Short mmCIF file of C-alpha atoms in Angstrom, two decimals:
data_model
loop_
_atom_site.label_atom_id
_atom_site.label_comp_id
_atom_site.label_asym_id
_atom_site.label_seq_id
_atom_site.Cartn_x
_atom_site.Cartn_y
_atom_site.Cartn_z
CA UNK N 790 189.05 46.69 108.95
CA UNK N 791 187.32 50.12 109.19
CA UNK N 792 187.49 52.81 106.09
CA UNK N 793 190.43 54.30 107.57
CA UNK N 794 192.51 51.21 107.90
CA UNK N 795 191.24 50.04 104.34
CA UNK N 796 192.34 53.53 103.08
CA UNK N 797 195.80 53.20 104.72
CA UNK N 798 196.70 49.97 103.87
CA UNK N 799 195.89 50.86 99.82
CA UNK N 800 197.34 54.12 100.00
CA UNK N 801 200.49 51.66 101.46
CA UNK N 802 200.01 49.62 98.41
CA UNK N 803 199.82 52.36 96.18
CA UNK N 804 203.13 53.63 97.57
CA UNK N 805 204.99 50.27 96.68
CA UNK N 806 203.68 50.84 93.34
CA UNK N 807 202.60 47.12 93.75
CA UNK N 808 199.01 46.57 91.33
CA UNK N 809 198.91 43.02 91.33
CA UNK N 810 199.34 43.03 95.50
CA UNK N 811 196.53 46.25 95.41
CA UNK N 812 194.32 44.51 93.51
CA UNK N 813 194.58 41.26 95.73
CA UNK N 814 194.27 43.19 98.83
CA UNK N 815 190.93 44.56 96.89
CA UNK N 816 189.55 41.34 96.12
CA UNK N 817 190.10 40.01 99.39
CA UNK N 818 188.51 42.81 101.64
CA UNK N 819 185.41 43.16 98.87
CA UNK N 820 183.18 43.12 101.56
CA UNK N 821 184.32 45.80 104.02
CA UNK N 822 183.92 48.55 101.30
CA UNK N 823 180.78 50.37 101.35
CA UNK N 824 178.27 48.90 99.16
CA UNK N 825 178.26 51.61 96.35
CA UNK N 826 181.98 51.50 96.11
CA UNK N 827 181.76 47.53 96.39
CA UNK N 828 179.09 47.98 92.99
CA UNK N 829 181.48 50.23 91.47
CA UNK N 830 184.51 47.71 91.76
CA UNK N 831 182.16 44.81 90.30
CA UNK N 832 180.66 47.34 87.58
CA UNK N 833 184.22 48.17 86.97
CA UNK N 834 185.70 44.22 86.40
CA UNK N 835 182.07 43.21 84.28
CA UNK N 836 182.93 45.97 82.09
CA UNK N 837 186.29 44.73 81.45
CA UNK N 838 185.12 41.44 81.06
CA UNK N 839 182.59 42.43 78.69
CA UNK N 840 185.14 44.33 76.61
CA UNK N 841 187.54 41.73 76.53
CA UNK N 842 184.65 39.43 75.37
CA UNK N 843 183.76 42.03 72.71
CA UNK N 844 187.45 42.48 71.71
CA UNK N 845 187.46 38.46 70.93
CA UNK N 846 183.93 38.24 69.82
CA UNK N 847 185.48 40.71 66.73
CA UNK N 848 188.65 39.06 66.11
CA UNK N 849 187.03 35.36 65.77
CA UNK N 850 184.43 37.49 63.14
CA UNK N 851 187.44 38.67 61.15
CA UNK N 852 189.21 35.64 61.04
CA UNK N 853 185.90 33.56 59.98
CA UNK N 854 185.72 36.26 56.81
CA UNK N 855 189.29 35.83 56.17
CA UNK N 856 189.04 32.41 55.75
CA UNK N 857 186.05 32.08 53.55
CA UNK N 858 188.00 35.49 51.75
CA UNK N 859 190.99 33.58 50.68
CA UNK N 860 188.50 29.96 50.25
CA UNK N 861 186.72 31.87 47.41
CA UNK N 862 190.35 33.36 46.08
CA UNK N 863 190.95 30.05 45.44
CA UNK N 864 187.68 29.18 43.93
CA UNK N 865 188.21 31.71 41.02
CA UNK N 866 191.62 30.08 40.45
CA UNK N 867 190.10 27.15 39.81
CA UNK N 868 187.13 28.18 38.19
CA UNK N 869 189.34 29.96 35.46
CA UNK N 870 191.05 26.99 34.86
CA UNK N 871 193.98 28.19 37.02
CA UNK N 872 195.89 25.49 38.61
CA UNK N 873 197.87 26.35 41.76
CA UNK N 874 200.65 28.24 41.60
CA UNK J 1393 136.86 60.88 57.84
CA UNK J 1394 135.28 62.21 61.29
CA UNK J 1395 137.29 65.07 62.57
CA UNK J 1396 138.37 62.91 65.40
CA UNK J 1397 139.17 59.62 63.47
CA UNK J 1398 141.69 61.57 61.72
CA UNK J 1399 142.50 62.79 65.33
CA UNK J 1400 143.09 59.61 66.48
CA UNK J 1401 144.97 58.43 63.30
CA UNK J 1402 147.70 61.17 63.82
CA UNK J 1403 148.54 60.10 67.67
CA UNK J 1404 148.91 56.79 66.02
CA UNK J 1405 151.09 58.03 63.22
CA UNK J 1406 153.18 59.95 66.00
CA UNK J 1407 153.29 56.64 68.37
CA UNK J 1408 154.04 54.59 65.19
CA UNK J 1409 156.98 57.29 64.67
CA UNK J 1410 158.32 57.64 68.34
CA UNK J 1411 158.62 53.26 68.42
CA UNK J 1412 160.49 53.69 65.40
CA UNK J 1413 163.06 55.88 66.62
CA UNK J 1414 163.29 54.20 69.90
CA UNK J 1415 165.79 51.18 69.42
CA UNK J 1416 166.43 48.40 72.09
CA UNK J 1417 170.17 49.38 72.79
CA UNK J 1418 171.48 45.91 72.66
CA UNK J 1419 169.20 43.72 70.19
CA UNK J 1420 168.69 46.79 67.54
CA UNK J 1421 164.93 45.99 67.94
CA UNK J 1422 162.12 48.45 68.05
CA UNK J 1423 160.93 49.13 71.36
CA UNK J 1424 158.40 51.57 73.09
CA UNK J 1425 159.11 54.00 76.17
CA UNK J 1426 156.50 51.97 78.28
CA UNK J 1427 156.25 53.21 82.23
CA UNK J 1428 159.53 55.71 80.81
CA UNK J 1429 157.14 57.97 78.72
CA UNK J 1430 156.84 60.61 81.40
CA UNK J 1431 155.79 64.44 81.67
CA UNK J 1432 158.25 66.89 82.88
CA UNK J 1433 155.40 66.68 86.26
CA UNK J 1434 155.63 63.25 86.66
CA UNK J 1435 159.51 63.19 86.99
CA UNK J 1436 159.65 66.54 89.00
CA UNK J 1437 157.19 64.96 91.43
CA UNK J 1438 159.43 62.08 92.09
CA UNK J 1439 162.03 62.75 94.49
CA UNK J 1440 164.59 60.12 92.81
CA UNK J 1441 163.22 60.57 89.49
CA UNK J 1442 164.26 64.58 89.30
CA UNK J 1443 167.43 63.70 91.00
CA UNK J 1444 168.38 61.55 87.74
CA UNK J 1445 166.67 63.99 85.94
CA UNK J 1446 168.50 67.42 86.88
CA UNK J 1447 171.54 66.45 89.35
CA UNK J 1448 172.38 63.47 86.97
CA UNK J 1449 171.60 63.44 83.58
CA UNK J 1450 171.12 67.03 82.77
CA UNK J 1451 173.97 67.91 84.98
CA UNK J 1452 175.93 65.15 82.50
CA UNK J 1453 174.99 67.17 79.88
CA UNK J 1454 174.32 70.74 80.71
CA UNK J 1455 176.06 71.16 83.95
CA UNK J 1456 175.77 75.14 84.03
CA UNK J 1457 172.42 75.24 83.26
CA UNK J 1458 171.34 72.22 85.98
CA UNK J 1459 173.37 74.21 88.22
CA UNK J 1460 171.15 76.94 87.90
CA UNK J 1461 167.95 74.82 87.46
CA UNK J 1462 168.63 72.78 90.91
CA UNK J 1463 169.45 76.03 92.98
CA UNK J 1464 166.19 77.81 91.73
CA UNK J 1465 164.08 74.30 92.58
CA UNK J 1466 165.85 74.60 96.44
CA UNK J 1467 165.14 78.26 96.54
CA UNK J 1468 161.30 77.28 95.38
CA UNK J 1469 161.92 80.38 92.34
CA UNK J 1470 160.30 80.35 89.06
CA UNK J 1471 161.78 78.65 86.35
CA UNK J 1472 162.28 80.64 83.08
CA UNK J 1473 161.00 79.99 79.93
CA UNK J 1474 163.85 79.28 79.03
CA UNK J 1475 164.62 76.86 81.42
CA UNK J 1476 161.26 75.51 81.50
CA UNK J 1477 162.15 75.06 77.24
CA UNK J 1478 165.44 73.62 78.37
CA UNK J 1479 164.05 70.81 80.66
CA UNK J 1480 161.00 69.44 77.98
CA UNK J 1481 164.10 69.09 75.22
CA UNK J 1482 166.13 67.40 77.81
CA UNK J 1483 162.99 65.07 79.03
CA UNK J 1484 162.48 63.02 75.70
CA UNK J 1485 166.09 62.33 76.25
CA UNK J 1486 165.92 61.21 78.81
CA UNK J 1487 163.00 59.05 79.26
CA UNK J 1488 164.78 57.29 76.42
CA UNK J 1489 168.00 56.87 78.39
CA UNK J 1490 165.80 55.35 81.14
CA UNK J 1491 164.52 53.24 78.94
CA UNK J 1492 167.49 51.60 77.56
CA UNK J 1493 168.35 51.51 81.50
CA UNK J 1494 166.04 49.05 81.62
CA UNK J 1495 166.57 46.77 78.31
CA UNK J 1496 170.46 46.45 79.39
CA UNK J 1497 169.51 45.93 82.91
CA UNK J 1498 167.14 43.18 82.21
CA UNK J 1499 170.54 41.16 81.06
CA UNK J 1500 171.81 41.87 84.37
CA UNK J 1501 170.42 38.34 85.88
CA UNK J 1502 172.17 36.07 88.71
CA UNK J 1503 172.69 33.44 85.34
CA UNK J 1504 173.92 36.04 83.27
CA UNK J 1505 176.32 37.31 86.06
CA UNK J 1506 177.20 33.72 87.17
CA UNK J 1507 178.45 33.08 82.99
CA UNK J 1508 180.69 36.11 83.07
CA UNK J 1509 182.09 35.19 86.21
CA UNK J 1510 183.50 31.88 84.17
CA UNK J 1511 185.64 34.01 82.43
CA UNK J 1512 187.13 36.42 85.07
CA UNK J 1513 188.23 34.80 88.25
CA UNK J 1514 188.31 37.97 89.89
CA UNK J 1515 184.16 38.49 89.22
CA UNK J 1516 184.23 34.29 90.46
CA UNK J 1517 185.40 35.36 93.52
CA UNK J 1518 183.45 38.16 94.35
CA UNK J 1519 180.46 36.33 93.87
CA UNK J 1520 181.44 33.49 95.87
CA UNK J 1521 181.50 35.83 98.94
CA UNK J 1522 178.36 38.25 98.53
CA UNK J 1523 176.23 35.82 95.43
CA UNK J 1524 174.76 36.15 91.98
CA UNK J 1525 171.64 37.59 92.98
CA UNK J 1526 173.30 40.74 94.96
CA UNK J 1527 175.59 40.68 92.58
CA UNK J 1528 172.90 41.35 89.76
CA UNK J 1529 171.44 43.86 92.06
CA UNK J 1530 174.73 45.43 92.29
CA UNK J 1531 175.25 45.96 88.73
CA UNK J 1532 172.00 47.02 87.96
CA UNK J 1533 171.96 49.73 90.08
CA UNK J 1534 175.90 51.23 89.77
CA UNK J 1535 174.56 50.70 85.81
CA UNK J 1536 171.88 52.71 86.33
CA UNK J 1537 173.90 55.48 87.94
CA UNK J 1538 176.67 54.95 85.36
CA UNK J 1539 173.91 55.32 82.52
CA UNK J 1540 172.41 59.30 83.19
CA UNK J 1541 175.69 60.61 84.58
CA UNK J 1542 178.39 59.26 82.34
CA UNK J 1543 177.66 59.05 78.44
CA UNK J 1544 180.64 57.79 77.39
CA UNK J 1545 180.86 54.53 79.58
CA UNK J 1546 177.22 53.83 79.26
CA UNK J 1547 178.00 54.11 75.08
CA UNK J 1548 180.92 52.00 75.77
CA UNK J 1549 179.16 49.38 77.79
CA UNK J 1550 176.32 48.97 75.71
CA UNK J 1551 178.82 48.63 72.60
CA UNK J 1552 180.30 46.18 73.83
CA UNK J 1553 177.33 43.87 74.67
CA UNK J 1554 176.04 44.80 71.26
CA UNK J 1555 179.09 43.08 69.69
CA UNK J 1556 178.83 39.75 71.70
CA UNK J 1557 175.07 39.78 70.91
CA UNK J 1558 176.32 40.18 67.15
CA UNK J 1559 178.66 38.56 66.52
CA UNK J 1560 178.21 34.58 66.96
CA UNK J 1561 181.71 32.82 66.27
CA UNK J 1562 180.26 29.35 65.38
CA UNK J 1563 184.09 28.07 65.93
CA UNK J 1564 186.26 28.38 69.16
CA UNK J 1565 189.16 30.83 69.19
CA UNK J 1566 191.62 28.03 69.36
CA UNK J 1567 189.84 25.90 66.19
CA UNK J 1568 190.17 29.40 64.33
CA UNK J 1569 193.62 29.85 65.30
CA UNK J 1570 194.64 26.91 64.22
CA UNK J 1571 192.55 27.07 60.57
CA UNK J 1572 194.37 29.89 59.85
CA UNK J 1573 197.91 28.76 60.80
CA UNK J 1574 197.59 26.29 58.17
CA UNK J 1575 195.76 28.12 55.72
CA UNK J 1576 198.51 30.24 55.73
CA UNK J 1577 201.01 27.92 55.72
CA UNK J 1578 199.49 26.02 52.62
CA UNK J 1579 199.84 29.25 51.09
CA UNK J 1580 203.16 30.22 51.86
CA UNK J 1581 202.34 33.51 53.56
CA UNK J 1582 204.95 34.50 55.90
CA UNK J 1583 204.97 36.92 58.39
CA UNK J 1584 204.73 40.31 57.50
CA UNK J 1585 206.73 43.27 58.30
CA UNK J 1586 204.73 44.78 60.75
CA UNK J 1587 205.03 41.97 63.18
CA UNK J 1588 208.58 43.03 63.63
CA UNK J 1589 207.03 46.45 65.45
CA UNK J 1590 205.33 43.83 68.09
CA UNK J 1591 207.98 41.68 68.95
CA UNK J 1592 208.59 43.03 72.45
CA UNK J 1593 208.44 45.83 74.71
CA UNK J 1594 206.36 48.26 72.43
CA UNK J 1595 207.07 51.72 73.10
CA UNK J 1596 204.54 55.06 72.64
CA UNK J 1597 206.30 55.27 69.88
CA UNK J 1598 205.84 51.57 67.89
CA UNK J 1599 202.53 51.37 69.55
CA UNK J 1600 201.72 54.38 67.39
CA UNK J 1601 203.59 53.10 64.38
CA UNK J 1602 201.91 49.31 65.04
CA UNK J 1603 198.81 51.22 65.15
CA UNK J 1604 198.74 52.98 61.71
CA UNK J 1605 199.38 49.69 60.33
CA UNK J 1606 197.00 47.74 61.47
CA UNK J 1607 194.85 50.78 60.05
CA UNK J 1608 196.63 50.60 56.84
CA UNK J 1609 196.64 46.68 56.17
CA UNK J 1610 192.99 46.65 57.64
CA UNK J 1611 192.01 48.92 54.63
CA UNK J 1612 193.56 46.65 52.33
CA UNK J 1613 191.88 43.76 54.03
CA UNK J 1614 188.73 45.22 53.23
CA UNK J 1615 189.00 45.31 49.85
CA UNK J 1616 190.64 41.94 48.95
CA UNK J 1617 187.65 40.80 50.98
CA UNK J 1618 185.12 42.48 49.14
CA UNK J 1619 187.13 41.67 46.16
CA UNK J 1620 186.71 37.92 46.87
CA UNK J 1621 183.39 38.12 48.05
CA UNK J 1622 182.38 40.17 45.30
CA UNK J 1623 183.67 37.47 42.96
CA UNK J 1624 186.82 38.80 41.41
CA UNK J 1625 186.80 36.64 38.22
CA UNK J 1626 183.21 38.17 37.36
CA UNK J 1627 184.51 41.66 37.50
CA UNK J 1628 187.48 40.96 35.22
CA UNK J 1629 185.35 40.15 32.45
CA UNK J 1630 184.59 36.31 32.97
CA UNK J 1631 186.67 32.73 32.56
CA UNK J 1632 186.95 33.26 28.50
CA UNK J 1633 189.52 35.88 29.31
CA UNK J 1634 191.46 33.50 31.17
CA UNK J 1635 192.11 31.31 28.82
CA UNK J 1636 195.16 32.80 27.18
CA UNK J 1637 198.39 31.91 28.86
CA UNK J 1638 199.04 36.09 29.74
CA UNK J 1639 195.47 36.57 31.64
CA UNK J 1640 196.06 33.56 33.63
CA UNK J 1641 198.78 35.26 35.12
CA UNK J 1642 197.57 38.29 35.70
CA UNK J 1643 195.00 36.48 37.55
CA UNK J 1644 197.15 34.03 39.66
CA UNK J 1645 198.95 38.08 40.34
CA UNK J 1646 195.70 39.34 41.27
CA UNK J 1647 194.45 36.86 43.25
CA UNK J 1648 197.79 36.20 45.30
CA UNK J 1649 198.01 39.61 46.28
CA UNK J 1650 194.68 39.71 47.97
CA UNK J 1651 195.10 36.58 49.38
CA UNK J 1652 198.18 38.45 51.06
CA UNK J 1653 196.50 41.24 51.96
CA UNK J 1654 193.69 38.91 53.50
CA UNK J 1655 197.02 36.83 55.38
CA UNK J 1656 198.71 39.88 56.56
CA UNK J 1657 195.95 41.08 58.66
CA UNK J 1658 194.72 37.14 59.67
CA UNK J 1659 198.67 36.35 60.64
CA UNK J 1660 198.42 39.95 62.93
CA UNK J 1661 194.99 38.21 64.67
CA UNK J 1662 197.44 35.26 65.61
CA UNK J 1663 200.13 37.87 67.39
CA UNK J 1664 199.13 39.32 70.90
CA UNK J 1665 200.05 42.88 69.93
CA UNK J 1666 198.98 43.18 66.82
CA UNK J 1667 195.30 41.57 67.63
CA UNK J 1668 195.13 44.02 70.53
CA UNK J 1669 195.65 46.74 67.86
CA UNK J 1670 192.82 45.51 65.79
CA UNK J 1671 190.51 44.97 68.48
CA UNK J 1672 191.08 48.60 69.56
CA UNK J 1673 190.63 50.13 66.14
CA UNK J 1674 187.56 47.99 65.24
CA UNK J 1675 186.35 48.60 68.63
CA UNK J 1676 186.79 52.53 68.59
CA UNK J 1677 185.26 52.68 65.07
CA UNK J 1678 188.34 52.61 63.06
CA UNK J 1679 189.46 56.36 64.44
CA UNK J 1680 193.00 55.53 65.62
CA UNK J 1681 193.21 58.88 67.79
CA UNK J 1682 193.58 58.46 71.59
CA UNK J 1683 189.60 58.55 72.80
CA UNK J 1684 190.63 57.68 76.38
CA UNK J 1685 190.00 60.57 78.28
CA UNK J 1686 192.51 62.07 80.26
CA UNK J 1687 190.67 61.68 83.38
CA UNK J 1688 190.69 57.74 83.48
CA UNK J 1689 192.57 56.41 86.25
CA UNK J 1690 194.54 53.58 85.14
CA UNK J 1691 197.17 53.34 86.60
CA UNK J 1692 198.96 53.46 90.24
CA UNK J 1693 200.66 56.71 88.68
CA UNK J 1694 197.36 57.72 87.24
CA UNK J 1695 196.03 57.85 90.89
CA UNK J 1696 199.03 59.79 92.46
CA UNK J 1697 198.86 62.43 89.43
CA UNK J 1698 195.58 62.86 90.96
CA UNK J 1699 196.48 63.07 94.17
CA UNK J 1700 199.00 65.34 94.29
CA UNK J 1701 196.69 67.04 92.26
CA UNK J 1702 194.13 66.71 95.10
CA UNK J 1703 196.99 67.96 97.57
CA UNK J 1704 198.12 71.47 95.52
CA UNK J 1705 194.43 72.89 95.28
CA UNK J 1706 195.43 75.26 97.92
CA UNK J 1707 198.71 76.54 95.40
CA UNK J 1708 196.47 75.98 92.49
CA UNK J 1709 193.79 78.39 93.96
CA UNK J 1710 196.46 80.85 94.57
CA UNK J 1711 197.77 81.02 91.04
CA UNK J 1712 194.49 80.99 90.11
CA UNK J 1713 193.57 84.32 92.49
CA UNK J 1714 196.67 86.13 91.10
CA UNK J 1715 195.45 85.81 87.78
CA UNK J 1716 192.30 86.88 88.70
CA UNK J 1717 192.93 90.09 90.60
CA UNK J 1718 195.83 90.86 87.79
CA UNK J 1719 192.94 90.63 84.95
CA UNK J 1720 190.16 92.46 87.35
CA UNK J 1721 192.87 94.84 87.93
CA UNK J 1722 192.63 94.27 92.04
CA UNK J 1723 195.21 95.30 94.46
CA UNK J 1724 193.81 94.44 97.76
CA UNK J 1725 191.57 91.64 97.22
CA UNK J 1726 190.02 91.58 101.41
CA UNK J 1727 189.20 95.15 100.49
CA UNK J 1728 186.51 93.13 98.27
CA UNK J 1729 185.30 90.66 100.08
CA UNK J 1730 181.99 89.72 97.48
CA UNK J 1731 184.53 89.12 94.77
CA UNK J 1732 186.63 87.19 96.67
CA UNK J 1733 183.81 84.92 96.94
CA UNK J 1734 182.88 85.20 93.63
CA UNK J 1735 186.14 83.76 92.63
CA UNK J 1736 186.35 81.25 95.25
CA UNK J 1737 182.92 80.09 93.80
CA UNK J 1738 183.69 79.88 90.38
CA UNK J 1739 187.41 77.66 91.76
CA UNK J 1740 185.35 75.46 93.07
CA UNK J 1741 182.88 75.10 90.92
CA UNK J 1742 185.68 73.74 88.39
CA UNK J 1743 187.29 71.93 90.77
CA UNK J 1744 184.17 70.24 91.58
CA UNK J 1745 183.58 69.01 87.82
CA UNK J 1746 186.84 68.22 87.47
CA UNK J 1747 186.63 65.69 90.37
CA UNK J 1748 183.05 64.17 89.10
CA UNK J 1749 184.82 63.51 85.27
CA UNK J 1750 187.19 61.06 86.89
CA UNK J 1751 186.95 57.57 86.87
CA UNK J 1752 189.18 54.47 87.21
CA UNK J 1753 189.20 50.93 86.02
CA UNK J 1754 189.46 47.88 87.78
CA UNK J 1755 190.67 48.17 91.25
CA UNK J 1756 191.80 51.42 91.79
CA UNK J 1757 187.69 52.06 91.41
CA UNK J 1758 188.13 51.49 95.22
CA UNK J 1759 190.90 54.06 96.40
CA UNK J 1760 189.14 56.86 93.63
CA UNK J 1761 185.74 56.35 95.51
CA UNK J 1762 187.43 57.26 98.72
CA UNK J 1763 189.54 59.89 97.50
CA UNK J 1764 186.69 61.69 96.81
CA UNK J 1765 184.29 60.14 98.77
CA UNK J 1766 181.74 63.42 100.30
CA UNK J 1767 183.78 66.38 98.63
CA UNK J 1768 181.10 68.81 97.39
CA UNK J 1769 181.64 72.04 95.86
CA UNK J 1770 181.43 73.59 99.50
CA UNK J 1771 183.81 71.51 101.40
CA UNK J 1772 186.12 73.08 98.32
CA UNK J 1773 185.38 76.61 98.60
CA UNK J 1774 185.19 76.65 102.22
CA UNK J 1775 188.86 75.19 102.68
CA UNK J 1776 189.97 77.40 100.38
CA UNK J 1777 191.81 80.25 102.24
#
């Protein structure tokens, strides 16, 4: 396809309101973009990725210090004599 | 102490200084400016260089004034002192930016590429058609563009692979998961109230109200932590006081509601909508305010905002005349024709950095790219009519 034809067929896509088709249609002509706007789609999905990874990479740090949180709760308990409640 | 010993031992003082201030963006590490340390000659004399340097960064940062700078280079005028002031601040910078262009870059390898690609299928497939080494050379470069014109991302970015570099999880997501379920479950923690906002189909509205919460219970989650980690018992007093029937359980209170507090926010981690909430608040520094910028395209109706925005510049401009001639008190407006141009100008001169502030995610990267693929400020003015 030439720029024109890729153009149309997203600004088809677009229309239908369709992201999941737009983004397939995307993935599948990669190639026959330019190569800055081919950099800028990959630029654009490795950032996402990264975040995501980020997003995780914070959760699985907050849940670690949870657990040993409420591990040393229960050490005091016990160190004060405190049996479980 | 020779008058040039104590020469040299101030330049080493100052180079001592400048590595200290200079941190690898990712790692945190001290790092020095290298082949980046330039003079304001150096960069001027290199074509691409002072196109970073005033169309890119500066522009990024000082658009009026690289307007100004870039049209007096073309004309071949003297700079003024000003200007000339201007463009050494600017330098350091941005021979630090470069820099850091590099360090971040350096990750950018066909490995490193090929790793990330095991988590998004759509990167997989991308590189199964052009490879990891173009790939690589992809990034690198759209990063490098990304990096002087575009703070924000480039902060973003490098944020982001500052956390995975951080933050080493030991456990998988699943093992954690699971650890918690039960830890909670041995502890009789049920679900909390806020989960009930993130059942299904969050509006604006819940979003906002999950949002606060998260903010609220992630306060509290602090400080039971600290509390616990700080050793709770030792701050009461020690064990003797805990030996009468009454401080025991004020104790078992104590430490069951910041075990609570702890539960609420790990039970949230375990619920899509609620962990999305704390990833975006610990993510965005714990400010809860919208930082997305208006101009991000996310969305299919993101894009056709824009366009139709595109499509009324003409009605746009005209509103914009009227106003103009109303508040320069003009009548017949072709009676003045160096005004008329004057305003057409400054249109679409804000027009122009309106377009360059946009960007999109994913995808619709593509159809934004073509959108405005060529449009400078004079293809603007001149279809103006």
């Amino acid at each position: 396809m030439n720029q024109e034809e890729l153009l149309s067929e997203m600004e088809r896509l677009v229309e239908a309101g369709d992201e999941k088709a737009f983004e397939r249609f995307v993935l599948d002509h990669f190639t026959e973009f330019p190569e800055d706007v081919q950099g800028k789609l990959l630029l654009n999905f490795y950032t996402e990725t990264v975040e995501k990874q980020a997003g995780e990479a914070v959760i699985a740090d907050i849940q670690k210090e949870g657990l040993d949180a409420i591990a040393k709760i229960d050490e005091i308990e016990r160190s004060a004599g405190v049996s479980e409640q | 102490m020779s008058l040039e010993r104590a020469y040299r031992m101030r330049v080493a003082h100052a180079e001592a200084e400048k590595r200290e201030n200079i941190r690898h963006p990712i790692s945190g590490d001290e790092m020095e400016l290298g082949e980046h340390d330039l003079t304001l000659a150096e960069i001027m004399q290199d074509k691409e260089k002072q196109e970073f340097f005033i169309n890119r960064y500066l522009y990024s940062e000082k658009p009026d004034d690289a307007r100004e700078i870039a049209d007096a280079l073309a004309d071949g005028t003297m700079l003024s002192q000003k200007q000339t002031t201007l463009l050494e601040t600017v330098r350091e910078k941005f021979n630090i930016r470069m820099a850091e262009v590099e360090k971040v870059t350096e990750r950018f390898t066909p490995e490193e590429v090929t790793r990330v690609a095991e988590i998004d299928p759509r990167i997989k497939e991308i590189l199964g058609k052009i490879g990891p080494e173009k790939a690589a050379e992809f990034l690198a470069t759209q990063f490098q563009g990304l990096a002087v014109s575009d703070k924000r991302a480039f902060n973003r970015m490098v944020k982001s692979m500052r956390t995975v570099h951080e933050v080493s999880t030991g456990k998988d997501a699943v093992a954690l998961d699971k650890e918690i379920t039960e830890t909670l479950s041995s502890h009789r923690i049920s679900e909390a109230d806020y989960f009930k906002a993130a059942t299904s189909g969050l509006t604006v509205e819940t979003k906002a109200n999950l949002d606060k919460l998260v903010a609220e219970q992630f306060g509290w989650f602090r400080k039971s932590v600290d509390w616990a980690t700080g050793g709770g018992l030792r701050h009461r007093g020690g064990r003797e006081l805990y030996m009468q029937l009454e401080e025991q359980q004020k104790l078992v209170a104590e430490c069951d509601k910041h075990r609570k507090s702890i539960g609420k926010v790990l039970q949230g981690t375990l619920t899509s909508d609620v962990n999305l909430a704390i990833q975006k608040y610990m993510m965005e520094g714990g400010n809860l305010e919208e930082k997305k910028p208006k101009n991000t395209v996310e969305t299919i109706a993101d894009y056709k905002s824009i366009k139709d925005d595109l499509n009324s510049t003409q009605s746009r401009y005209d509103q914009y005349l009227q106003s103009e001639m109303k508040r320069r008190r003009i009548n017949n407006i072709a009676q003045q024709p160096a005004i008329l141009d004057e305003i057409k100008e400054k249109f679409a001169d804000q027009e122009f950095k309106k377009q360059k502030r946009y960007t999109a995610i994913g995808a619709l990267g593509a159809l934004l790219a073509f959108l405005f693929r060529g449009r400078t400020k004079d293809d603007i003015k001149n279809s103006l009519k």
